[in-house]
Tab-separated table of C-alpha atoms and ligand atoms in Angstrom:
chain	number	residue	atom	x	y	z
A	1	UNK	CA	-9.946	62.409	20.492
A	2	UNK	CA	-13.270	61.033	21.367
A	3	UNK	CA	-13.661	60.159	18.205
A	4	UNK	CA	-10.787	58.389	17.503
A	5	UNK	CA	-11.691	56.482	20.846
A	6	UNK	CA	-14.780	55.575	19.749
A	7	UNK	CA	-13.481	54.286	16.576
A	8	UNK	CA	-10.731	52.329	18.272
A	9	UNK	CA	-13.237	50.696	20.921
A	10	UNK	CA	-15.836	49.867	17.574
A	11	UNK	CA	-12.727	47.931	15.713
A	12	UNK	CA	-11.766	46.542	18.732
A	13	UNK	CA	-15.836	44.499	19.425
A	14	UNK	CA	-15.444	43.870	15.696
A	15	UNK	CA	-12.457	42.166	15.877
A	16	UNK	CA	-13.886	40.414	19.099
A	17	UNK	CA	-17.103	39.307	17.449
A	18	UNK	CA	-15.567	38.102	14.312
A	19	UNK	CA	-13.158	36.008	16.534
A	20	UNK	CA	-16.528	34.712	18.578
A	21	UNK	CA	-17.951	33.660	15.428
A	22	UNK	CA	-15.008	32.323	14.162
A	23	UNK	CA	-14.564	29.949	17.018
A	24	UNK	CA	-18.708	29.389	17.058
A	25	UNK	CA	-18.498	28.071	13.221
A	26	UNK	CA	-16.029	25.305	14.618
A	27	UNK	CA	-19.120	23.383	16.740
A	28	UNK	CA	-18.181	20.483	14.251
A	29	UNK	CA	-16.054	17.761	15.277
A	30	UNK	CA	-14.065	17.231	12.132
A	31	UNK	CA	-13.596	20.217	11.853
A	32	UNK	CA	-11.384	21.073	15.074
A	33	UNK	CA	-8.759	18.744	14.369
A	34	UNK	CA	-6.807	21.002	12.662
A	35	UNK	CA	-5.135	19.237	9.421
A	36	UNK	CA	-4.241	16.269	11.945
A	37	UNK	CA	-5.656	13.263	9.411
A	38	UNK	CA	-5.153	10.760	12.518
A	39	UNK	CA	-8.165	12.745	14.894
A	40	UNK	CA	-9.934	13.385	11.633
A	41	UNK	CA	-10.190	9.931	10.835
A	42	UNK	CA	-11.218	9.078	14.613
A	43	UNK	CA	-13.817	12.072	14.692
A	44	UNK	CA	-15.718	10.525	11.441
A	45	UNK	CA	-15.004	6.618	12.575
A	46	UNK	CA	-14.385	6.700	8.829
A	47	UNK	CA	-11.231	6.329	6.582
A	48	UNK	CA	-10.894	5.419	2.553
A	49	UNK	CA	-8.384	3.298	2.063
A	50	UNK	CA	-6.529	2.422	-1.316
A	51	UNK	CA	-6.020	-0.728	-1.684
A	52	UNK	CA	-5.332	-3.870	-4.791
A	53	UNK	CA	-8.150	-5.710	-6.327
A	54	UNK	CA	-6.068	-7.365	-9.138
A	55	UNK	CA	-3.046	-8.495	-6.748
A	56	UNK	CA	-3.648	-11.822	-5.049
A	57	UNK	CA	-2.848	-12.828	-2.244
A	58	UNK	CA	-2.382	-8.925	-1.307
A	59	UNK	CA	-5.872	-7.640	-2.713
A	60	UNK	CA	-8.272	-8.828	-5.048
A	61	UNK	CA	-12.372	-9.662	-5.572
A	62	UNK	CA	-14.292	-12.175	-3.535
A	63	UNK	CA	-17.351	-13.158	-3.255
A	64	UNK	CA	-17.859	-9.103	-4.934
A	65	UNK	CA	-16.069	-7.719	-1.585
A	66	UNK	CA	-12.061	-6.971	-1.430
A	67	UNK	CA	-10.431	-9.861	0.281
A	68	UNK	CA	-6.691	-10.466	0.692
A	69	UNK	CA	-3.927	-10.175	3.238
A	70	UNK	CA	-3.439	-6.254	2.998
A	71	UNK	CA	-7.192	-5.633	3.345
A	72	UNK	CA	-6.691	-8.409	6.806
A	73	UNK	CA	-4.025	-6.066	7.861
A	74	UNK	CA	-5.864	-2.819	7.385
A	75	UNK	CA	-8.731	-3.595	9.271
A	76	UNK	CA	-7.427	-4.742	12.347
A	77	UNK	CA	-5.134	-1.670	12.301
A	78	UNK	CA	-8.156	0.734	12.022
A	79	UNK	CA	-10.444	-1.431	14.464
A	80	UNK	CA	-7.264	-0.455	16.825
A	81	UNK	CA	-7.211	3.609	16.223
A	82	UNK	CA	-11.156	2.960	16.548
A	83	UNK	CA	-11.545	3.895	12.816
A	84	UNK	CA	-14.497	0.932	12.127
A	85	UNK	CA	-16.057	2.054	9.095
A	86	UNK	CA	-14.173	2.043	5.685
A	87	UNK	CA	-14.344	2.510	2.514
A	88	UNK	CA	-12.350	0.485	0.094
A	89	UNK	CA	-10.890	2.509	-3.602
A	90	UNK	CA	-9.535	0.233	-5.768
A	91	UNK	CA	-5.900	1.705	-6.858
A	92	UNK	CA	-3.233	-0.060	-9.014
A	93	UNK	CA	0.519	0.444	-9.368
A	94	UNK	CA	0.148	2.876	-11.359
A	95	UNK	CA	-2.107	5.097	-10.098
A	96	UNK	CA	-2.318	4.334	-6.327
A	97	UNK	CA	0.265	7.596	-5.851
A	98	UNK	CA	-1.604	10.226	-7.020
A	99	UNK	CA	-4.700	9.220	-5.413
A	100	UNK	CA	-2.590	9.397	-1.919
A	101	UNK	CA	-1.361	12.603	-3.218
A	102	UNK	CA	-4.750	14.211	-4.222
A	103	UNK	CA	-6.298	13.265	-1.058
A	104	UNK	CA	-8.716	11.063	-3.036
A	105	UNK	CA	-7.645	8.449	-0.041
A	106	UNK	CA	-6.624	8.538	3.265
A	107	UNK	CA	-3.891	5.930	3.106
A	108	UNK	CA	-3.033	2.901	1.033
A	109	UNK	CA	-2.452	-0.830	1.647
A	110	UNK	CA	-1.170	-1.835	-1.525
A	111	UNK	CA	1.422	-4.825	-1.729
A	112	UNK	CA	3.258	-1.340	-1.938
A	113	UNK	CA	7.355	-1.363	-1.741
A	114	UNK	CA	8.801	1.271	0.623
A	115	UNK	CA	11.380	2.880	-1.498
A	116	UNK	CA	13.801	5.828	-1.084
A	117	UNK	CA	12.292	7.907	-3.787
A	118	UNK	CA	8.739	7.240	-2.980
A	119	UNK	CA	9.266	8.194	0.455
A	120	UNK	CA	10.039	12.120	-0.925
A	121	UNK	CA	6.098	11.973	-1.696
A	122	UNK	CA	4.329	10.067	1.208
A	123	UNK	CA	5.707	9.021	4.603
A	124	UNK	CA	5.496	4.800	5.276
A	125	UNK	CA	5.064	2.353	8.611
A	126	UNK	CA	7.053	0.137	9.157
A	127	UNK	CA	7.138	-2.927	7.296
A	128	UNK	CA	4.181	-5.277	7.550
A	129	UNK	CA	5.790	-8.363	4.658
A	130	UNK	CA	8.923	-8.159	3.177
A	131	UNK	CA	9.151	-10.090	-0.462
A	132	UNK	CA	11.678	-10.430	-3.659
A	133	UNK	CA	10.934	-10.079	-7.332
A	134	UNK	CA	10.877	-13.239	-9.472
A	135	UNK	CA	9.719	-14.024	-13.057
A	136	UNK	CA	6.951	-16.469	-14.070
A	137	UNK	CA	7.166	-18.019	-17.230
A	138	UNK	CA	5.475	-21.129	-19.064
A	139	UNK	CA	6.575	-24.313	-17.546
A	140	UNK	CA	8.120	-25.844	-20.969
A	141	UNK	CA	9.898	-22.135	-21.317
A	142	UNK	CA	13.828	-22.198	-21.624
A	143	UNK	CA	13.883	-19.281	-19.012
A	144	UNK	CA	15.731	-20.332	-16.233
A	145	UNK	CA	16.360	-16.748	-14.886
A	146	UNK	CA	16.669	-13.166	-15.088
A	147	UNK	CA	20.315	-13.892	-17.031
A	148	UNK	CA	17.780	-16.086	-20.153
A	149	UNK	CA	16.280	-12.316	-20.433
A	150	UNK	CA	18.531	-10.717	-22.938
A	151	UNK	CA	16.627	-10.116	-26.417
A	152	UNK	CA	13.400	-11.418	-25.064
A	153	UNK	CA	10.258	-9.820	-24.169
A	154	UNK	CA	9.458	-9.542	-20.560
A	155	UNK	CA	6.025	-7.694	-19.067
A	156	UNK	CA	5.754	-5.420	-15.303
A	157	UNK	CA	3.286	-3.289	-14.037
A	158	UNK	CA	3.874	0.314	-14.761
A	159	UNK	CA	4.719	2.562	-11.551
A	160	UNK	CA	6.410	-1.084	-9.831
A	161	UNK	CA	9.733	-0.693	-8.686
A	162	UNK	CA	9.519	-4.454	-10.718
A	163	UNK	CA	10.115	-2.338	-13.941
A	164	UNK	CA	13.354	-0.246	-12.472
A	165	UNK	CA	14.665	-3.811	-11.043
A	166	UNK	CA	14.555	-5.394	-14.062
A	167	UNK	CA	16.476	-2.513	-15.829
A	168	UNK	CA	19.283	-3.446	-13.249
A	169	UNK	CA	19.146	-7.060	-13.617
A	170	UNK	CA	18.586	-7.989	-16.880
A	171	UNK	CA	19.532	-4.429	-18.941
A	172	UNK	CA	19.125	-6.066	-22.716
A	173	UNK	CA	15.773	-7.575	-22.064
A	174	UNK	CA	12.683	-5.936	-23.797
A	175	UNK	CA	10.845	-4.342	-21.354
A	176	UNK	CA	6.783	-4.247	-22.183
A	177	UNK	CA	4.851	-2.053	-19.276
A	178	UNK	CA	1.221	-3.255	-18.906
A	179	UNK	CA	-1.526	-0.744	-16.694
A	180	UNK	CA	-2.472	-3.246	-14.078
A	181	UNK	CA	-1.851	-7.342	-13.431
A	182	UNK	CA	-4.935	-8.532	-15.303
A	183	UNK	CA	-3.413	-7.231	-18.556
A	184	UNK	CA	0.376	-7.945	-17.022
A	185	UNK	CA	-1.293	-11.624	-17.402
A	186	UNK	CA	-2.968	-11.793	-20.129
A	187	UNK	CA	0.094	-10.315	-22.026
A	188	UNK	CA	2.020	-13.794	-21.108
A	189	UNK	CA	-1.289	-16.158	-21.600
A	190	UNK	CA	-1.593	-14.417	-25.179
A	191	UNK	CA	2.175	-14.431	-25.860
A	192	UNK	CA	2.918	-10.966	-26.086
A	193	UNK	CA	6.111	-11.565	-23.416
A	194	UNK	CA	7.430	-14.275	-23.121
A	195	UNK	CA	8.276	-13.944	-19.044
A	196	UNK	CA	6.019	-11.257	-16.415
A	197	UNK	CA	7.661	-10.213	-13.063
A	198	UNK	CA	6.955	-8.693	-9.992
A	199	UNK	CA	6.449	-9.710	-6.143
A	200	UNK	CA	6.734	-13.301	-6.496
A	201	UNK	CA	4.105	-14.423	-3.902
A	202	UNK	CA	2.215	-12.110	-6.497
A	203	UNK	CA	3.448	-13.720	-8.826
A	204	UNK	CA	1.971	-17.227	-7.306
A	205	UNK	CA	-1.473	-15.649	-6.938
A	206	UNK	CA	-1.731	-14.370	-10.363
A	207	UNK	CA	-0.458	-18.043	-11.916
A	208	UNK	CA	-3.200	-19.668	-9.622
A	209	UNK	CA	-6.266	-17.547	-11.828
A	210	UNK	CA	-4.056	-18.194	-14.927
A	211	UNK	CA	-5.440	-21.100	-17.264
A	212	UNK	CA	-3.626	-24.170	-16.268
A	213	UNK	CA	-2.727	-22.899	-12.944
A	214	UNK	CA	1.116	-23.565	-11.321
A	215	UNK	CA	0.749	-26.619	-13.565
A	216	UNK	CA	1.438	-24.808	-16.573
A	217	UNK	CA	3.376	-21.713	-14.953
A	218	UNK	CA	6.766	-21.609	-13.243
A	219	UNK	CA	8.902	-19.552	-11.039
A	220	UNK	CA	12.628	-18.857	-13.096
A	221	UNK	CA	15.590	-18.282	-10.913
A	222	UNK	CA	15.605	-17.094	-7.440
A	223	UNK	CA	14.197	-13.855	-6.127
A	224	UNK	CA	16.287	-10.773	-7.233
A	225	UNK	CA	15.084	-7.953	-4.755
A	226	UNK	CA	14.217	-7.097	-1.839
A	227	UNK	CA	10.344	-5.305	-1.050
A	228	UNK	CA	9.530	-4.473	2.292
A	229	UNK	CA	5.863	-3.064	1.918
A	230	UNK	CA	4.532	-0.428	3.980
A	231	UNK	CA	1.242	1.482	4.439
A	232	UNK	CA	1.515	4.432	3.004
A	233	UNK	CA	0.380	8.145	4.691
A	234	UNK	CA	0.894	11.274	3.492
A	235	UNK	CA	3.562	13.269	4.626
A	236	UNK	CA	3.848	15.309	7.771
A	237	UNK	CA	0.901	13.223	9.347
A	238	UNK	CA	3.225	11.941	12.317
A	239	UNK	CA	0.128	10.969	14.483
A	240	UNK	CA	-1.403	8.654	12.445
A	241	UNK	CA	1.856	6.775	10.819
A	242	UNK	CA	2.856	6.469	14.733
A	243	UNK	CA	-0.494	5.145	15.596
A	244	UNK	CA	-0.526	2.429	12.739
A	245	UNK	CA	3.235	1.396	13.616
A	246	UNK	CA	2.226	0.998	16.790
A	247	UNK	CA	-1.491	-0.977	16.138
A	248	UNK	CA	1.718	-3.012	14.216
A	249	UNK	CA	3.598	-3.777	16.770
A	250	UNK	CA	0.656	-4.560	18.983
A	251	UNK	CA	-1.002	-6.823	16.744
A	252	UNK	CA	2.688	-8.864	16.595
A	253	UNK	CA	2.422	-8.522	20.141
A	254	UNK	CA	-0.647	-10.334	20.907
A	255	UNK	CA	-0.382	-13.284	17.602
A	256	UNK	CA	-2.982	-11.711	15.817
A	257	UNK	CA	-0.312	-10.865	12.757
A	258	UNK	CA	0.780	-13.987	13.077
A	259	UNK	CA	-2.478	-15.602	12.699
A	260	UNK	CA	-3.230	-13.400	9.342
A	261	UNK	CA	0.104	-14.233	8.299
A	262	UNK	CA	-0.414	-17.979	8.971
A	263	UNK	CA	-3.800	-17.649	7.080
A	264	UNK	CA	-2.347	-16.020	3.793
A	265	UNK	CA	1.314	-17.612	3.729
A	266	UNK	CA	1.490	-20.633	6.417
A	267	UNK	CA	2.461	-24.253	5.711
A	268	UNK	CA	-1.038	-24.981	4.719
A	269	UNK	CA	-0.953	-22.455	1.352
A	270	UNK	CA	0.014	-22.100	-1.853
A	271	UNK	CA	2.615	-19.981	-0.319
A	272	UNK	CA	4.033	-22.163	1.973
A	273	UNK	CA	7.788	-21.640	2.052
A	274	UNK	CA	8.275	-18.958	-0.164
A	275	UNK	CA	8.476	-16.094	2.410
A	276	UNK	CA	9.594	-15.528	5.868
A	277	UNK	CA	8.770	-12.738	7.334
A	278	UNK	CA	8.354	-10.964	11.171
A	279	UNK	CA	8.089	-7.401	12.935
A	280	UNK	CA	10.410	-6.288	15.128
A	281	UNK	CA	8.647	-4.663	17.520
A	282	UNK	CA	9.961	-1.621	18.846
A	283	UNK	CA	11.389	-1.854	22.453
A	284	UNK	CA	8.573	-0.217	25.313
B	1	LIG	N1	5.909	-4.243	-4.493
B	1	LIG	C1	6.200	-3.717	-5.775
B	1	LIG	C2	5.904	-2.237	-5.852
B	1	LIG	O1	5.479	-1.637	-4.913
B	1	LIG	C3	5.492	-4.482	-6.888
B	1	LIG	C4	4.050	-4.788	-6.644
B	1	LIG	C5	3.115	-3.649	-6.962
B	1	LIG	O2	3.373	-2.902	-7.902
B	1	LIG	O3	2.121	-3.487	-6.272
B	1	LIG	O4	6.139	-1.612	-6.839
């Protein structure tokens, strides 16, 4: 009997001193925020963020640093959660899920469409620019528009919903899938296709770096889709997509949005005109 007690009372401090130790080994910050990526982010001051760096206006290379209207966006959202340092990973269509999904980043700001189906995988904000597909072709091209497709050879990025729009809008075109925009460009320049698509302020960006700029590239048709983009979490991580929607909604609130948007797409850029776009803040 004693011994039994004795035994009982020995695995009892055991348990007790393994549960002391347990809660000892937790002195680190990061560490106690239990899988909630939001207070991990804000214990660090630290977050990796995928974004573009062949997608102008959205993200690309200046001056060797990432510049563009998403990587705007993204750091007055983090300045707001009090997330100041970051560090930028270069994603492109095609891979920027997986690196979400492997944890390899933290979240992404990449001129990213919020779809249906890629909302099974990651969780979105709300929209922060709304576009619509176009094509670019050479200015002397007979393209006039997605219905000029049929038999001809047109390029997208692979992993764009610009490839599974295209399938619905012009069906008997020749689709050619290229792994980012630089070689989604150079496929046109070199005459591989004869028309690219995607985003179409994208579109204007790319035609800018192209040689012979919007001189010697057009727009065809009107724009065929519709592409709210959204900054992209992963799932279940309810704290931090609510704290970004709402660093949204604030920075709509006070005209800083505006004043990036203005920046990137007002009357005095290349972009003037082609998009139109506002959040809707939620009421208080
Ligand atoms: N916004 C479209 C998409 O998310 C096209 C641009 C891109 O691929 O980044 O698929």
């Amino acid at each position: 009997m004693f011994q039994r007690q004795l035994f009982v009372t020995a695995l009892f401090s055991g348990l007790l001193a393994l549960l002391l130790l347990g809660c000892g080994g937790r002195s680190n910050p990061a560490a106690m925020t239990d899988g909630n990526l939001l207070l991990r982010l804000q214990a660090n001051g630290h977050a990796r963020v995928g974004v573009k760096l062949d997608t102008p206006p959205f993200g690309f290379p200046l001056a060797g640093q990432p510049a563009g209207f998403d990587i705007d966006v993204i750091n007055d959202v983090l300045s707001r959660l009090r997330i100041n340092r970051i560090t930028y990973v270069p994603v492109t269509s095609a891979n920027r899920m997986d690196k979400l999904l492997s944890g390899e980043v933290d979240m992404l700001i990449a001129s990213m469409t919020i779809t249906r189906a890629r909302d099974r995988q990651v969780d979105f904000s709300i929209p922060y620019f709304e576009d619509g597909q176009g094509l670019l072709v050479a200015a002397d091209s007979s393209i006039q528009g997605p219905a000029d497709l049929a038999g001809r050879k047109v390029g997208a990025t692979r992993g764009s919903t610009s490839i599974l729009n295209l399938r619905q809008v012009a069906p008997r075109a020749e689709l050619v899938e290229y792994a980012n925009f630089n070689a989604l460009t150079k496929g046109l320049i070199e005459g591989e296709v004869e028309a690219i698509s995607t985003d179409t302020t994208i579109l204007i960006g790319l035609a800018r770096s192209m040689p012979g700029g919007t001189q010697s590239w057009r727009l065809a048709g009107n724009p065929f889709s519709t592409e709210p983009y959204g900054i992209a979490v992963p799932k279940n991580q309810s704290d931090l997509r609510s704290a970004i929607n709402n660093a949204l909604m604030e920075m709509w609130e006070d005209g800083d949005f505006q004043m990036l948007y203005d920046t990137w797409f007002g009357p005095h850029t290349p972009f003037a005109g082609l998009v139109n776009f506002g959040i809707t803040p939620y009421p208080r």
